[in-house]
């Protein structure tokens, strides 16, 4: 008596096994070298130079390069050439593409269609349509901001990010990357604070550079290379799992006999079907100008990673959104489902997004232009500069670890941080052996006497060797690691928009740079040589931030104890981490730097706590429905079969009736599940009754809510291992993670 759902499982398996070899939908470009079509769906520098009058092009690129606003008189000319370019490529509509606080992107399409004086249809796209648009903003999360200020929102083009054409099912739309702000300039999106944080980091860094004698710097910008992890599983199985469809992760599922212990997936060959999908994702991204560089298998079965060549941060953030959206979209064409959730499968590695981050210089002086501030140099001066920026980052992370932890807090990442596979919730910094020795040498102050030049030589800082990646990259357990010429913020979740974590990182570093600059100014009143003064400031900063440096195994129990002794925060749950956003210190930092006003920060806090509550409630309702409509019916039906068989055996006078024991075991678990399921229902009701107190609700859900879900899961997973395979309605881990 196989149930219809198990028949569906079988059908899904049949579909998969009958799939023919991969079809690569690469629109005929496949035979061309990548460089020929890279960026053809964007209107970037190359296209602009060809199409715009030279003077307009120069002004536009200058404004982009210097991060300045676009001159309004340029807009009509730019709009005109963009329109011609887009129409020639078959585009009919345009939209302002922006990033509200949903973690995703939003767009509202308008046609190029207009009518001339004789009522004749024509294509039209004005300068003001390019620059500004007014979407109906009322349904985006604003954390109460709009309600307080009665402000409607509008979107404005961010010319630093090139416009692009999104091709979905052959429908081509011109997307204009934009910020989303209220009428009084309040930030309603992810991009606005990011741009503000870049500006202030630039200003603070320039002051410091000026002071240490690096003149003529036009701008300091940050670079970002996000490594995106994700799973690809069969769409047929995905569709049969309400938990994956509703919440992005499996809420139940017994562990398979083989997980990742054979360690055979990491860097193994990519299966052909998946390869076809990934190649097509990359192909679409190349056309959008996203420089995807690496692809490889990750640790868990069916888990992969895709990483671009690093770019300037705001572009990298836009591009990461395109990476996530393209993965989701293209996978469907291959009968696959991309899972971007941080922890789709319990007991199997989760997914993160390592954010490789550094700071670099724009300058007219060719010796300074393009210099990476976090890369050791060749001269003593360059190395002092490197050390003071390094010291600023250490100080920033040490003093604001809680705030950085808050930036990565979400319901999904909660399952990942602290599990024995991902960086722990304790934020510490890994520096690598060579720099640790150097920093410790400086902190211990063995070489108190002498000029900076002599000290530098004694400390081995005058000439720093190129830091080998192998030297720095061995410790994969650190949440924040220095890897040669950049920091790698590894605790960021795979599904998250990386804008907010980077806003907070930029903010904390800008704050620390400002403080070190002040100290240096003071020091220069008594110390004549700039180098000597820098060295003193660097030493002190290294000393102060000592506690945040950790070279050991971040996954070990000992580290938790050690970190506590050092006074480092260990914020394991999202609500307590989010509280760090609204401490007095966080508020002051972000407001003083002009990144987020008190109200704007409050609204972000509200949006994030609310999102956490919504995620948890969706999971709990989904689980409850799965128990009642899938798991219990399957268990009842199997129980019935056992009972029936036992009764037949008894009537036939058979004396050994093992089905009785089996039925009793299943019956016991059924009773347990009914009890735990109703407890879950009670917890859901209590949580919902607290709706007027969001923070209380979040705290309740993260403890009682998570516990109730875990206890229901335990029983479901036990039942999965008892009930006949053919009666089990849900695709199992074995099936989803080990494609046949
Ligand atoms: P992995 O960390 O996987 O060993 P790499 O260190 O080579 O690989 O690079 C990971 C990512 O870091 C890539 O996206 C790369 O472009 C980026 N990256 C390299 N240098 C910088 C930098 N200066 N700033 C930001 N990102 C960088
Ligand atoms: Mg890396």
XYZ file of C-alpha atoms and ligand atoms in Angstrom:
768
model
C 0.000 0.000 0.000
C 2.561 2.631 -1.019
C 1.271 6.116 -0.353
C 0.944 8.599 -3.195
C 3.670 10.790 -1.757
C 6.194 8.020 -1.790
C 5.094 7.447 -5.372
C 6.044 11.099 -5.967
C 9.460 10.433 -4.458
C 9.891 7.538 -6.824
C 8.780 9.641 -9.750
C 11.356 12.275 -8.823
C 14.050 9.631 -8.765
C 12.906 8.319 -12.098
C 13.019 11.781 -13.615
C 16.544 12.276 -12.379
C 17.815 8.959 -13.649
C 16.264 9.551 -17.052
C 17.738 13.020 -17.502
C 19.684 13.185 -20.712
C 23.153 14.660 -20.882
C 23.525 18.317 -20.066
C 22.260 20.949 -22.399
C 24.375 24.052 -22.058
C 22.259 27.092 -22.880
C 25.068 29.393 -23.801
C 23.306 31.159 -26.650
C 25.920 30.405 -29.228
C 28.640 32.363 -27.393
C 30.172 29.182 -26.032
C 32.735 28.901 -28.766
C 33.927 32.483 -28.339
C 36.627 33.491 -25.886
C 35.201 35.005 -22.703
C 36.850 38.369 -23.363
C 34.661 38.819 -26.450
C 31.395 38.860 -24.571
C 32.492 39.859 -21.066
C 30.319 42.763 -19.966
C 28.276 42.984 -23.167
C 25.092 43.340 -21.159
C 26.456 46.287 -19.214
C 26.969 49.839 -20.228
C 30.306 50.318 -18.572
C 33.420 52.350 -19.240
C 34.206 50.610 -22.532
C 30.764 51.248 -24.045
C 30.550 54.738 -22.620
C 33.853 55.768 -24.110
C 32.669 54.628 -27.518
C 29.273 56.306 -27.332
C 29.542 59.450 -25.196
C 31.038 62.778 -26.267
C 34.554 62.903 -24.873
C 33.847 65.748 -22.474
C 30.771 64.029 -21.039
C 32.647 60.765 -20.731
C 35.493 62.441 -18.863
C 33.158 64.188 -16.448
C 31.200 61.027 -15.831
C 34.246 58.869 -15.209
C 35.757 61.533 -12.992
C 32.629 61.568 -10.870
C 32.669 57.771 -10.710
C 36.359 57.578 -9.921
C 36.133 60.126 -7.176
C 32.859 58.785 -5.839
C 31.149 62.130 -6.497
C 27.554 62.795 -7.539
C 26.731 63.041 -11.209
C 26.394 66.506 -12.695
C 22.658 66.928 -13.511
C 23.304 68.531 -16.922
C 25.071 65.380 -18.048
C 22.047 63.194 -17.427
C 20.105 63.809 -20.680
C 23.129 62.990 -22.848
C 23.955 59.896 -20.849
C 20.303 58.780 -20.857
C 20.122 59.208 -24.622
C 23.093 56.956 -25.365
C 22.010 54.395 -22.799
C 18.564 54.300 -24.403
C 19.994 53.778 -27.885
C 22.301 51.065 -26.663
C 19.510 49.289 -24.786
C 16.969 49.478 -27.591
C 19.485 48.112 -30.060
C 19.782 45.112 -27.746
C 16.032 44.483 -27.698
C 15.245 46.136 -24.363
C 11.701 47.455 -23.919
C 11.616 48.427 -20.244
C 13.849 49.989 -17.631
C 13.907 49.861 -13.860
C 15.760 51.280 -10.916
C 17.392 48.241 -9.350
C 17.972 48.662 -5.631
C 18.557 46.801 -2.408
C 15.874 47.301 0.224
C 16.436 45.768 3.639
C 15.113 42.385 2.577
C 18.547 41.031 1.741
C 17.414 40.840 -1.895
C 17.065 43.306 -4.747
C 13.928 45.065 -5.932
C 12.884 46.469 -9.272
C 9.824 48.111 -10.785
C 9.679 48.132 -14.554
C 8.561 51.031 -16.754
C 8.291 50.914 -20.533
C 10.353 53.202 -22.764
C 7.023 53.859 -24.473
C 5.820 57.457 -24.870
C 3.707 59.400 -27.381
C 4.736 62.428 -29.368
C 2.590 65.509 -30.060
C 0.832 63.689 -32.872
C -0.030 60.798 -30.568
C 2.496 58.612 -32.350
C 4.200 55.948 -30.208
C 7.922 56.369 -29.646
C 10.698 55.222 -27.348
C 11.597 57.690 -24.665
C 13.970 57.736 -21.697
C 14.796 61.041 -20.071
C 17.674 62.219 -17.949
C 15.419 62.447 -14.940
C 14.127 58.919 -15.491
C 17.723 57.754 -15.445
C 18.591 59.686 -12.321
C 15.546 59.266 -10.152
C 12.425 57.196 -9.693
C 9.689 56.894 -7.137
C 8.648 53.345 -6.423
C 5.716 52.708 -4.124
C 7.884 52.244 -1.128
C 5.289 51.385 1.450
C 5.791 47.632 1.337
C 9.509 47.512 1.945
C 10.785 47.016 5.478
C 11.708 50.360 6.981
C 11.790 49.535 10.668
C 9.287 52.292 11.360
C 11.343 55.014 9.675
C 8.730 56.062 7.168
C 5.968 55.900 9.728
C 7.889 58.291 11.983
C 8.889 60.768 9.361
C 6.014 60.383 6.912
C 8.647 60.165 4.254
C 8.043 58.484 0.955
C 11.020 56.889 -0.681
C 12.733 57.468 -3.977
C 15.538 55.742 -5.803
C 18.539 57.509 -7.318
C 21.107 56.171 -9.797
C 24.501 55.268 -8.381
C 26.590 55.978 -11.501
C 29.610 54.175 -10.060
C 27.797 50.914 -10.727
C 27.206 50.357 -14.454
C 23.657 49.902 -15.775
C 22.982 46.412 -17.108
C 20.454 44.389 -19.052
C 18.712 41.567 -17.264
C 17.574 38.870 -19.640
C 14.894 36.694 -18.123
C 13.032 34.295 -20.416
C 14.111 36.464 -23.339
C 12.534 39.564 -21.771
C 15.205 42.225 -21.571
C 15.093 44.936 -18.950
C 17.528 47.784 -18.441
C 18.487 47.856 -14.754
C 19.806 51.039 -13.201
C 21.672 50.310 -9.941
C 20.278 52.768 -7.424
C 20.138 53.830 -3.835
C 16.794 54.013 -2.043
C 16.237 56.945 0.298
C 13.491 58.852 2.064
C 12.629 62.429 1.170
C 14.746 63.781 3.961
C 17.643 61.639 2.830
C 17.088 58.811 5.317
C 18.723 55.573 4.222
C 16.053 52.989 3.466
C 18.328 50.509 1.728
C 21.603 48.618 2.074
C 23.589 50.670 -0.431
C 23.240 54.179 1.031
C 25.032 53.425 4.313
C 27.640 51.482 2.370
C 28.440 54.525 0.238
C 28.489 56.728 3.322
C 30.831 54.316 5.095
C 33.151 54.260 2.072
C 33.243 58.056 2.019
C 34.110 58.441 5.661
C 36.687 55.654 5.569
C 38.237 57.429 2.616
C 38.283 60.795 4.365
C 39.785 59.397 7.576
C 42.403 57.379 5.707
C 43.409 60.394 3.639
C 43.954 62.452 6.785
C 46.198 59.773 8.197
C 48.104 59.387 4.938
C 48.594 63.130 4.705
C 49.944 63.179 8.231
C 52.470 60.418 7.572
C 53.633 62.224 4.465
C 51.753 60.497 1.629
C 50.471 63.544 -0.230
C 48.178 63.923 -3.208
C 45.865 61.020 -2.456
C 42.510 61.539 -4.175
C 40.592 58.793 -2.512
C 40.962 55.631 -0.498
C 38.564 52.868 -1.407
C 37.893 49.360 -0.178
C 38.139 46.225 -2.259
C 36.010 43.161 -1.812
C 36.128 39.609 -3.112
C 33.236 37.548 -1.727
C 33.540 33.761 -2.006
C 30.009 32.418 -2.365
C 29.164 28.930 -1.090
C 25.947 27.170 -2.108
C 24.309 23.786 -2.598
C 22.757 22.461 -5.776
C 20.176 19.727 -5.352
C 17.546 18.212 -7.556
C 14.537 20.386 -8.061
C 12.276 17.321 -7.977
C 13.320 16.620 -4.393
C 13.233 20.272 -3.415
C 9.627 20.535 -4.567
C 8.650 17.637 -2.301
C 10.098 19.278 0.812
C 7.815 21.969 2.241
C 10.589 22.957 4.652
C 13.073 23.716 1.866
C 10.424 25.559 -0.122
C 9.197 27.637 2.834
C 12.326 28.233 4.873
C 15.314 27.250 2.723
C 16.469 24.541 5.106
C 15.404 21.036 6.087
C 13.631 21.153 9.441
C 13.672 17.366 9.793
C 15.694 14.578 8.207
C 17.641 11.703 9.711
C 21.393 11.734 9.148
C 22.486 9.539 6.242
C 24.941 6.684 6.946
C 27.475 8.532 4.829
C 27.819 12.261 5.278
C 31.064 13.987 4.485
C 33.363 11.694 6.492
C 34.997 10.224 3.410
C 36.163 13.733 2.532
C 35.793 12.848 -1.097
C 33.809 15.816 -2.306
C 36.139 18.745 -1.592
C 37.949 19.724 -4.779
C 36.717 16.491 -6.373
C 35.538 16.448 -9.962
C 32.366 18.456 -10.538
C 29.546 16.183 -11.766
C 28.686 16.792 -15.392
C 25.130 17.939 -14.839
C 26.226 20.435 -12.227
C 29.113 21.548 -14.405
C 26.675 22.436 -17.177
C 24.642 24.518 -14.766
C 27.636 26.311 -13.271
C 29.063 27.055 -16.719
C 25.817 28.656 -17.727
C 25.654 30.702 -14.527
C 29.189 31.929 -15.191
C 28.372 32.687 -18.789
C 25.432 34.885 -17.802
C 27.529 36.579 -15.164
C 30.333 37.275 -17.636
C 27.846 39.016 -19.897
C 26.871 41.120 -16.884
C 30.506 41.988 -16.277
C 30.883 39.911 -13.108
C 34.468 38.605 -13.062
C 33.914 35.080 -11.728
C 37.270 33.442 -11.306
C 37.104 30.207 -9.353
C 34.696 27.325 -9.117
C 35.132 24.242 -6.995
C 33.431 21.650 -4.870
C 33.125 22.416 -1.188
C 33.392 20.106 1.802
C 29.811 18.838 1.914
C 28.271 16.680 -0.769
C 26.462 18.802 -3.383
C 28.138 21.965 -2.015
C 30.082 24.308 -4.285
C 31.841 27.667 -4.237
C 32.114 30.466 -6.752
C 34.448 33.449 -6.292
C 35.071 36.568 -8.361
C 38.213 38.576 -8.820
C 37.919 41.318 -6.216
C 36.448 44.690 -7.177
C 35.685 47.997 -5.543
C 33.280 47.272 -2.708
C 29.996 48.776 -3.905
C 30.347 47.076 -7.291
C 31.280 43.811 -5.588
C 28.139 44.064 -3.451
C 25.937 44.602 -6.527
C 27.716 41.770 -8.263
C 27.236 39.389 -5.374
C 23.497 40.072 -5.571
C 23.655 39.202 -9.273
C 25.609 36.031 -8.453
C 22.944 34.869 -5.998
C 20.045 35.749 -8.302
C 21.682 34.152 -11.353
C 22.463 30.967 -9.443
C 18.847 30.678 -8.359
C 17.481 31.428 -11.815
C 19.772 29.360 -14.024
C 19.725 26.278 -11.767
C 16.020 25.837 -12.529
C 16.787 25.458 -16.228
C 18.861 22.415 -15.350
C 16.304 20.828 -13.070
C 18.404 21.914 -10.095
C 17.693 24.109 -7.106
C 20.345 26.402 -5.674
C 20.228 26.517 -1.878
C 21.843 29.642 -0.491
C 20.726 29.087 3.104
C 23.503 28.936 5.708
C 22.492 25.505 6.947
C 20.234 23.571 4.589
C 21.108 20.180 6.132
C 21.744 19.394 9.797
C 24.989 17.570 10.472
C 26.415 18.560 7.089
C 28.659 21.611 6.574
C 26.855 24.884 6.175
C 27.564 27.689 3.709
C 29.269 30.977 4.311
C 30.504 33.877 2.297
C 34.124 34.714 2.974
C 34.445 38.436 2.438
C 38.007 39.276 1.379
C 38.468 42.940 2.156
C 41.229 45.481 1.829
C 41.879 49.196 1.335
C 43.554 50.810 -1.651
C 44.593 54.251 -2.872
C 43.542 56.371 -5.845
C 46.140 59.042 -6.481
C 47.596 61.122 -9.258
C 51.030 60.228 -8.002
C 51.770 56.950 -9.853
C 53.803 55.691 -6.911
C 50.735 55.783 -4.716
C 47.998 55.012 -7.209
C 46.627 51.525 -6.718
C 48.652 50.822 -3.552
C 47.021 48.205 -1.325
C 47.263 49.603 2.209
C 47.149 46.142 3.743
C 50.034 44.784 1.770
C 53.546 44.922 3.185
C 55.797 47.188 1.142
C 59.409 47.339 0.101
C 60.657 50.356 2.032
C 60.580 51.177 5.742
C 58.091 53.972 5.086
C 55.756 51.675 3.170
C 55.931 49.161 5.974
C 55.160 51.721 8.640
C 52.152 52.725 6.596
C 51.152 49.071 6.333
C 51.580 48.610 10.081
C 49.500 51.586 11.094
C 46.588 50.509 8.890
C 46.966 46.955 10.160
C 46.956 48.235 13.729
C 43.812 50.234 12.983
C 41.989 47.119 11.759
C 43.047 45.126 14.830
C 41.931 47.921 17.109
C 38.638 48.226 15.197
C 37.821 44.542 15.529
C 38.950 44.371 19.140
C 36.850 47.285 20.267
C 33.802 46.514 18.155
C 33.662 42.739 17.994
C 30.071 42.837 19.233
C 28.998 45.226 16.506
C 30.689 43.124 13.819
C 28.977 40.054 15.235
C 25.630 41.881 15.044
C 26.143 42.551 11.353
C 26.159 38.849 10.537
C 23.323 37.798 12.850
C 20.417 36.032 11.162
C 18.276 32.989 11.808
C 20.227 31.074 9.170
C 23.716 32.008 10.314
C 22.792 31.056 13.873
C 22.953 27.381 12.864
C 26.367 27.857 11.412
C 28.330 30.039 13.805
C 29.719 27.954 16.576
C 28.999 24.631 14.932
C 32.184 22.641 14.495
C 32.684 23.582 10.899
C 32.304 27.296 10.837
C 33.938 30.138 12.678
C 32.618 30.465 16.199
C 30.441 33.281 17.385
C 33.524 34.675 19.141
C 35.126 37.253 16.872
C 38.920 37.019 16.956
C 41.630 37.811 14.427
C 44.207 35.455 12.949
C 47.443 37.128 11.834
C 49.706 34.264 10.791
C 53.027 33.271 12.290
C 55.265 35.916 10.813
C 53.132 38.919 11.693
C 52.356 37.503 15.122
C 56.062 37.288 15.865
C 56.526 40.806 14.605
C 53.596 42.253 16.534
C 54.604 40.478 19.705
C 58.150 41.703 19.310
C 56.852 45.242 19.089
C 54.433 44.859 21.980
C 57.064 43.420 24.287
C 59.098 46.492 23.504
C 62.472 44.792 23.666
C 63.835 47.534 21.472
C 62.713 50.548 23.405
C 65.675 52.703 22.461
C 66.788 53.995 19.123
C 65.288 55.728 16.128
C 62.436 54.311 14.134
C 64.825 53.319 11.400
C 66.998 51.326 13.819
C 63.988 49.800 15.499
C 62.528 48.823 12.197
C 65.665 46.984 11.311
C 65.863 45.292 14.701
C 62.266 44.224 14.487
C 62.694 43.040 10.954
C 60.081 45.476 9.733
C 62.288 47.594 7.497
C 61.954 44.998 4.816
C 58.994 42.706 5.083
C 58.969 39.643 2.926
C 56.009 39.102 0.679
C 53.719 37.147 2.948
C 53.205 33.719 1.546
C 49.596 32.738 1.361
C 50.504 29.339 2.738
C 51.799 31.031 5.843
C 48.591 32.807 6.546
C 45.912 30.588 5.191
C 46.491 27.473 7.236
C 44.085 28.379 9.938
C 40.682 27.934 8.351
C 38.928 28.148 11.708
C 39.307 31.880 12.261
C 36.317 34.169 11.729
C 38.547 37.064 10.681
C 41.891 36.176 9.173
C 44.702 38.169 7.644
C 45.635 36.388 4.431
C 48.661 38.173 3.026
C 47.273 41.370 1.547
C 43.697 41.448 2.818
C 41.498 40.406 5.682
C 39.045 37.619 5.214
C 35.806 38.038 7.172
C 34.653 34.437 7.153
C 31.714 34.535 9.506
C 29.371 36.208 6.997
C 26.398 34.015 6.018
C 25.964 32.655 2.503
C 22.503 34.089 1.861
C 23.165 37.521 3.344
C 23.580 40.775 1.541
C 27.172 41.606 2.337
C 26.487 45.313 2.416
C 25.675 45.576 6.106
C 28.597 43.543 7.467
C 30.909 45.657 5.313
C 29.265 48.921 6.412
C 30.058 47.959 9.993
C 33.577 46.880 9.153
C 34.218 50.134 7.270
C 32.736 52.087 10.164
C 34.802 50.439 12.869
C 37.993 50.806 10.835
C 37.220 54.451 10.021
C 36.694 55.059 13.740
C 39.995 53.407 14.655
C 41.907 55.251 11.937
C 40.492 58.516 13.239
C 41.635 57.686 16.738
C 45.124 56.677 15.678
C 45.379 59.869 13.626
C 44.540 61.940 16.706
C 47.132 60.106 18.761
C 49.692 60.606 16.045
C 48.939 64.323 15.960
C 49.469 64.530 19.694
C 52.625 62.438 19.496
C 54.029 64.678 16.767
C 53.990 67.590 19.196
C 56.784 65.935 21.153
C 58.358 63.475 18.740
C 60.066 65.104 15.810
C 60.388 62.224 13.406
C 57.118 61.092 11.856
C 58.394 57.532 11.610
C 59.250 57.435 15.315
C 55.832 58.786 16.185
C 54.053 56.291 13.924
C 55.961 53.454 15.513
C 54.905 54.529 18.990
C 51.263 54.773 17.976
C 51.375 51.404 16.236
C 52.926 49.738 19.256
C 50.323 51.050 21.599
C 47.510 49.954 19.287
C 48.971 46.468 18.975
C 49.226 46.284 22.726
C 45.643 47.393 23.274
C 44.235 44.919 20.806
C 46.252 41.954 22.041
C 43.224 40.056 23.312
C 41.578 39.844 19.917
C 44.469 38.019 18.258
C 44.167 34.262 18.292
C 46.220 31.818 16.275
C 44.871 28.551 17.660
C 41.974 26.324 16.773
C 38.807 28.383 16.978
C 36.682 25.234 17.062
C 38.166 23.948 20.315
C 36.431 23.952 23.685
C 39.536 25.506 25.219
C 39.156 28.587 23.079
C 35.696 29.263 24.449
C 37.126 29.297 27.978
C 40.214 31.230 26.974
C 38.125 33.835 25.134
C 35.994 34.295 28.201
C 39.088 34.920 30.298
C 40.226 37.478 27.746
C 36.886 39.226 28.040
C 35.846 38.550 24.448
C 32.162 38.305 23.654
C 30.635 34.960 22.727
C 27.201 35.859 21.367
C 25.772 32.580 20.218
C 22.179 33.563 19.512
C 21.033 36.185 17.025
C 18.860 38.296 19.352
C 21.708 38.884 21.811
C 24.030 39.636 18.907
C 21.557 42.116 17.412
C 21.353 43.938 20.746
C 24.918 45.043 20.054
C 23.624 47.266 17.269
C 21.917 49.607 19.661
C 24.441 49.895 22.464
C 25.433 53.418 23.371
C 28.836 52.829 21.854
C 27.506 51.533 18.518
C 25.047 54.383 18.244
C 27.716 56.966 18.932
C 30.178 55.424 16.500
C 27.778 55.210 13.557
C 26.200 58.599 14.170
C 29.521 60.413 14.701
C 30.824 59.013 11.444
C 27.642 60.108 9.654
C 26.904 56.561 8.499
C 23.630 55.912 10.314
C 21.762 58.388 12.459
C 20.238 57.222 15.696
C 16.858 56.741 13.985
C 18.330 54.999 10.987
C 20.211 52.578 13.202
C 17.143 51.973 15.327
C 15.198 51.146 12.174
C 17.840 48.678 11.026
C 17.813 47.022 14.420
C 14.048 46.764 14.225
C 14.078 45.342 10.680
C 16.621 42.703 11.658
C 14.928 41.585 14.853
C 11.614 41.468 13.043
C 13.134 39.394 10.264
C 14.508 36.964 12.794
C 11.085 36.579 14.399
C 9.399 36.083 11.039
C 11.936 33.476 9.933
C 11.515 31.542 13.166
C 7.730 31.622 13.026
C 7.699 30.496 9.397
C 9.943 27.573 10.322
C 7.810 26.623 13.298
C 4.540 26.746 11.373
C 6.064 24.755 8.537
C 7.372 22.138 10.933
C 4.048 21.886 12.683
C 2.224 21.389 9.378
C 4.738 18.798 8.233
C 4.270 16.848 11.439
C 0.496 16.867 11.146
C 0.093 16.326 7.433
C 3.138 14.290 6.435
C 5.002 12.615 9.272
C 2.110 11.527 11.490
C 0.006 10.221 8.573
C 2.986 8.197 7.330
C 3.629 6.839 10.804
C -0.066 6.021 11.308
C -0.209 4.187 8.040
C 2.848 2.111 8.808
C 1.566 1.478 12.328
C -1.729 0.303 10.798
C 0.052 -2.085 8.486
C 1.954 -3.610 11.375
C -1.197 -3.952 13.426
C -3.051 -5.514 10.546
C -0.266 -8.006 9.939
C -0.173 -8.855 13.648
C -3.903 -9.424 13.733
C -3.745 -11.659 10.658
C -0.914 -13.629 12.229
C -2.876 -14.058 15.428
C -5.990 -15.270 13.586
C -3.816 -17.722 11.722
C -2.630 -19.082 15.078
C 0.983 -17.970 14.579
C 2.775 -17.724 17.900
C 5.736 -15.521 17.049
C 4.432 -12.082 16.076
C 7.336 -9.588 15.807
C 5.055 -6.933 14.333
C 3.626 -6.379 17.808
C 6.937 -5.147 19.190
C 7.571 -3.102 16.088
C 4.100 -1.545 16.270
C 4.595 -0.742 19.940
C 7.859 0.999 19.191
C 6.332 3.033 16.389
C 3.262 3.690 18.547
C 5.489 5.027 21.335
C 7.179 7.451 18.957
C 3.813 8.494 17.539
C 2.579 9.366 21.009
C 5.772 11.231 21.704
C 5.464 13.169 18.455
C 1.863 14.086 19.175
C 2.886 15.420 22.563
C 5.912 17.318 21.243
C 3.918 18.582 18.285
C 1.288 20.069 20.576
C 3.994 21.595 22.723
C 5.336 23.232 19.555
C 1.827 24.543 18.886
C 1.676 26.025 22.382
C 5.070 27.699 21.920
C 3.944 29.174 18.594
C 0.829 30.569 20.242
C 2.765 32.063 23.132
C 5.264 33.631 20.728
C 2.530 35.139 18.601
C 0.830 36.544 21.667
C 3.968 38.621 22.319
C 3.662 40.462 19.010
C 3.699 43.872 20.670
C 7.161 43.242 22.075
C 9.496 42.261 19.291
C 12.610 41.826 21.402
C 10.855 39.667 23.947
C 9.426 37.615 21.101
C 12.865 37.126 19.519
C 14.378 36.022 22.825
C 11.551 33.607 23.463
C 11.862 32.133 19.978
C 15.603 31.689 20.150
C 15.298 29.652 23.346
C 11.876 28.006 23.797
C 11.132 28.153 20.062
C 14.389 26.535 19.006
C 14.091 23.915 21.778
C 10.556 22.960 20.758
C 11.669 22.571 17.146
C 14.661 20.456 18.159
C 12.566 18.087 20.240
C 10.004 17.619 17.448
C 12.831 16.986 15.045
C 14.339 14.329 17.242
C 11.156 12.256 17.175
C 10.554 12.776 13.458
C 14.082 11.638 12.673
C 13.646 8.553 14.864
C 10.431 7.731 13.011
C 12.123 8.199 9.657
C 14.482 5.394 10.629
C 11.603 3.083 11.654
C 8.902 3.606 9.072
C 9.101 1.552 5.880
C 10.995 3.471 3.222
C 8.144 3.225 0.750
C 5.754 4.899 3.181
C 8.008 7.857 3.962
C 6.721 10.913 2.133
C 9.780 13.156 2.197
C 12.941 12.840 0.142
C 15.697 11.695 2.479
C 19.144 13.229 3.019
C 20.604 10.204 1.259
C 18.609 11.005 -1.863
C 19.050 14.768 -1.868
C 22.774 14.782 -1.134
C 23.986 11.788 -3.097
C 22.660 12.150 -6.615
C 22.300 8.867 -8.454
P 41.250 31.580 -1.118
O 40.951 32.478 0.021
O 40.060 30.760 -1.520
O 42.455 30.755 -0.887
P 42.370 33.813 -2.630
O 43.008 34.226 -1.381
O 43.222 33.707 -3.838
O 41.579 32.452 -2.430
O 41.236 34.838 -2.997
C 39.972 34.816 -2.471
C 39.290 36.088 -2.874
O 40.020 37.188 -2.343
C 39.200 36.329 -4.374
O 37.915 36.802 -4.668
C 40.243 37.395 -4.595
O 39.970 38.200 -5.714
C 40.096 38.177 -3.308
N 41.182 39.132 -3.052
C 42.494 39.017 -3.350
N 43.143 40.161 -3.048
C 42.220 41.024 -2.542
C 42.248 42.375 -2.072
N 43.369 43.085 -2.042
N 41.096 42.920 -1.642
C 39.963 42.231 -1.665
N 39.871 40.979 -2.091
C 40.984 40.367 -2.537
Mg 39.355 32.372 1.130
